[in-house]
XYZ file of C-alpha atoms in Angstrom:
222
model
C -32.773 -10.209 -36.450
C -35.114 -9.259 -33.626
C -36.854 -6.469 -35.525
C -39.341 -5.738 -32.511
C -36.598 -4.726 -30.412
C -35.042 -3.038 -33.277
C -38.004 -0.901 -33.808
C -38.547 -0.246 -30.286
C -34.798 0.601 -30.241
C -34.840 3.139 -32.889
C -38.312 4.698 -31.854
C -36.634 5.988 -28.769
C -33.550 7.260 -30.560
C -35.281 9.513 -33.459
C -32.876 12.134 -32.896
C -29.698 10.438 -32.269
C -26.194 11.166 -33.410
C -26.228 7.824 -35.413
C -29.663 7.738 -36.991
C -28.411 12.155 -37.883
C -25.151 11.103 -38.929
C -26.737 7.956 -41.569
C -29.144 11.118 -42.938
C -25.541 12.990 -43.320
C -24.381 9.835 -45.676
C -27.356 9.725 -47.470
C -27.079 13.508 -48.785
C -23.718 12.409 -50.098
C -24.951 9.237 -51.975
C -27.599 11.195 -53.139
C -25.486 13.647 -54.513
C -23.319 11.290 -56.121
C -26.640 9.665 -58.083
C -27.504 13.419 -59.082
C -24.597 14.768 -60.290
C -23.980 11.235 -62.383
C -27.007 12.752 -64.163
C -25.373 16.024 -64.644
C -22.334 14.211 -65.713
C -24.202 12.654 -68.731
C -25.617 15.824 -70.009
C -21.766 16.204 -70.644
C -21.243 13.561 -71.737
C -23.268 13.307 -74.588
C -22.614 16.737 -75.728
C -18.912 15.267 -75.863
C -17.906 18.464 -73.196
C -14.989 16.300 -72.219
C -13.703 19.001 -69.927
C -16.735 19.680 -68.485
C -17.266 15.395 -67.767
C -14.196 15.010 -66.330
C -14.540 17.875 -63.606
C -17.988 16.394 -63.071
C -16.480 12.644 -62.263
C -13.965 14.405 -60.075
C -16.535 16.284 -58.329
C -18.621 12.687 -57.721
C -14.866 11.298 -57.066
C -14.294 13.303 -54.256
C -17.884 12.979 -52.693
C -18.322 9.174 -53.161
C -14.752 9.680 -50.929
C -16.301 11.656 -48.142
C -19.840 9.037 -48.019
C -17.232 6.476 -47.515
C -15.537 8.826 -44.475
C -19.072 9.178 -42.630
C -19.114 5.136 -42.924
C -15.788 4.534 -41.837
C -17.127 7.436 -38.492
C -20.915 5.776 -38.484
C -19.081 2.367 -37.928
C -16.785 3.499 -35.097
C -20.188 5.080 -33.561
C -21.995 1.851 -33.771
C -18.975 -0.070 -32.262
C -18.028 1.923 -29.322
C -21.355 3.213 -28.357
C -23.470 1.730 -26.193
C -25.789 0.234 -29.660
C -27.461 -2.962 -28.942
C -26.135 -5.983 -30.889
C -29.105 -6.753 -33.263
C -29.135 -3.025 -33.788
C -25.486 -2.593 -34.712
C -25.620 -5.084 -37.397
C -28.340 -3.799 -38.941
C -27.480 -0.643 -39.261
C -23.491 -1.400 -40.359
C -25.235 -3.396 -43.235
C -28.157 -0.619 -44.133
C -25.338 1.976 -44.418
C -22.661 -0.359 -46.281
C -25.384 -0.910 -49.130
C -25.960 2.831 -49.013
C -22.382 3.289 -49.716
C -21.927 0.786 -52.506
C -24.692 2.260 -54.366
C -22.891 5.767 -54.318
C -19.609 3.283 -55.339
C -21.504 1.770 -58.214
C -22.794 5.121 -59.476
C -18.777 6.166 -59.695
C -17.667 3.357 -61.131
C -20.740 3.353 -64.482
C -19.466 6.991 -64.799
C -15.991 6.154 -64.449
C -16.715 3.749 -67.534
C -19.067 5.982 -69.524
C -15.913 8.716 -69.332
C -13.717 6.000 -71.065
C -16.357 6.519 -74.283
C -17.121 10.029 -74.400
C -15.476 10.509 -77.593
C -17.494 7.751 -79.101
C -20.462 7.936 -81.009
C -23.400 6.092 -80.470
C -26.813 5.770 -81.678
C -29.749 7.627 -80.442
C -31.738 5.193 -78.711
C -29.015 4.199 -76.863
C -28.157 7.395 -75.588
C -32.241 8.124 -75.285
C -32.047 4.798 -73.099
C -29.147 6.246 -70.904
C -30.758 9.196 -70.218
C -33.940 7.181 -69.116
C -31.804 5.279 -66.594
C -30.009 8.345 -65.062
C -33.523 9.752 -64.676
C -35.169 6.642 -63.062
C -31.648 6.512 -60.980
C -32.356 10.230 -59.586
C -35.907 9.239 -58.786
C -35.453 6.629 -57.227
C -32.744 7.895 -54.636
C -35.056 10.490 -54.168
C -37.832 8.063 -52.906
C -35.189 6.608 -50.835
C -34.588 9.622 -49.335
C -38.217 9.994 -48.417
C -38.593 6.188 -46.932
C -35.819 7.169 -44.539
C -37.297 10.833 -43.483
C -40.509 8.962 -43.302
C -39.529 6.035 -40.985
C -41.194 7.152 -38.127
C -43.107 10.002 -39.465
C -45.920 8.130 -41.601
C -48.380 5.889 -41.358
C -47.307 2.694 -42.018
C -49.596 2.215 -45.135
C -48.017 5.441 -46.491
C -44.588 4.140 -45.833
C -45.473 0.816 -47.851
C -46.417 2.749 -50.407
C -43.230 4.713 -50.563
C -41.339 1.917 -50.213
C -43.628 0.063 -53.169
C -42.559 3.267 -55.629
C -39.241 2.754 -54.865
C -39.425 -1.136 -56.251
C -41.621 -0.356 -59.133
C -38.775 2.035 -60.646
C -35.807 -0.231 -59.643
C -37.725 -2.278 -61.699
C -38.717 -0.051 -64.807
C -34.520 0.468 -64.569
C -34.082 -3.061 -64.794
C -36.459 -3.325 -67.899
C -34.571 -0.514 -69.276
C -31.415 -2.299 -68.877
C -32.878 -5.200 -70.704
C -33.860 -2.655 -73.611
C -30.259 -1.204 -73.937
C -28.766 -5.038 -73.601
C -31.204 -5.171 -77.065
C -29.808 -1.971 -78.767
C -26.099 -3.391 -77.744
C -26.944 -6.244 -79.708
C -27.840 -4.308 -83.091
C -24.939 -1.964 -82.906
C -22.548 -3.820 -83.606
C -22.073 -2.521 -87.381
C -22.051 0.728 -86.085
C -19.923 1.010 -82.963
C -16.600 -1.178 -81.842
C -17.363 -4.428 -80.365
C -14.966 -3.252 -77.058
C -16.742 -0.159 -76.921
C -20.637 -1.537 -76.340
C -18.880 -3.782 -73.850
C -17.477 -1.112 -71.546
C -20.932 0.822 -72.352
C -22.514 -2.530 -70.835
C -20.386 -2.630 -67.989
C -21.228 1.172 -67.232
C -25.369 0.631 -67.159
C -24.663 -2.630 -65.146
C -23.166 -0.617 -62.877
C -25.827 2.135 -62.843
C -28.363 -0.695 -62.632
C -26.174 -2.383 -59.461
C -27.018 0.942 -57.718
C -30.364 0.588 -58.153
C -30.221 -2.810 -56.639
C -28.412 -1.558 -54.144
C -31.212 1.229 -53.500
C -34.058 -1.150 -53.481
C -31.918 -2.936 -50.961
C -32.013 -0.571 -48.469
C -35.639 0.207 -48.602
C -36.437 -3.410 -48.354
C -34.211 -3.385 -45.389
C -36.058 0.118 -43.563
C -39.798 -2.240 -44.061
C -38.319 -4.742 -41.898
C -36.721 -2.565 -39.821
C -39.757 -0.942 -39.179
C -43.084 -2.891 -40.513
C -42.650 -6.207 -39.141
């Protein structure tokens, strides 16, 4: 990756219909992240109408990020987009996209459980993740809007807030792995496993987020 002439590239181009139509697909991941946060204030007052419109709702706009890829992609292939440029972008937006999959997909599971019970400091440890989820999209969100706005020191330090919560998530992951452990008396051996599968996939988001800003510093820092 040339990221000189990627820089240069995207310097002259802060207003183009590419760089306007990414910020388009971000709204929609970021929405899906948020409203998985409403969807667990559902779900853990066991509304299980209420949770299931909510998953629809994320359904149907995890479906219309994916849409603005599949339209960002044609853009980027038909245009006029230098090589080194093209790939870069295809990949920044495709890791964008999978985070708003993941996010689906630990709600998706968490749904499956909503008539189950579980013990407070799991639930308390949910909640934290959802939280640190939100937070962290939303510093995302500001790297991006900041690209070419900011002092690069300020951007770092966006960018540095963005990897110190993906990792407090990651610690709280390792926290609720503990809790699985000791609830196994209280709650059904298959049901702390899809419950597992459902924070690895909130956690996978995260990843996935802290991908992307790692990709926007060498986009635009080195």
């Amino acid at each position: 990756m040339n990221t000189k002439e990627l820089k240069q590239w995207l310097s002259r181009r802060r207003s183009s219909k590419v760089l306007d139509r990414i910020r388009d697909h971000l709204i929609y991941v970021n929405s899906c992240i948020t409203k998985s946060r409403d969807f667990y204030d559902f779900w853990v007052k066991k509304d299980e109408d209420a949770a299931k419109n909510m998953y629809d709702i994320i359904h149907q706009e995890e479906k219309t990020a994916d849409s603005i890829e599949a339209e960002i992609v044609t853009m980027l292939t038909e245009g006029e987009t230098p090589d080194y440029v093209r790939s870069d972008l295809m990949s920044f937006v495709r890791m964008a996209d999978k985070a708003a999959g993941s996010a689906k997909r630990g709600v998706k599971n968490l749904l499956l459980l909503i008539s189950r019970e579980f013990p407070e400091g799991i639930n308390r440890l949910i909640e934290s993740i959802f939280d640190l989820l939100i937070e962290e999209m939303e510093g995302f969100i500001k790297v991006y809007d900041a690209m070419f706005k900011v002092e690069h020191s300020e951007l770092i330090a966006i960018i540095k807030k963005v990897d110190e919560i993906e990792s407090a998530i990651d610690v709280k992951y390792g926290e609720l792995k503990y809790e699985i452990a000791f609830s196994t008396e209280s709650v059904p051996a298959g049901s702390l496993i899809i419950l597992d599968h459902a924070i690895k996939d909130l956690e996978e988001a995260s990843d996935l987020i802290e991908d992307c800003a790692d990709m926007i510093r060498s986009i635009v820092l080195l």
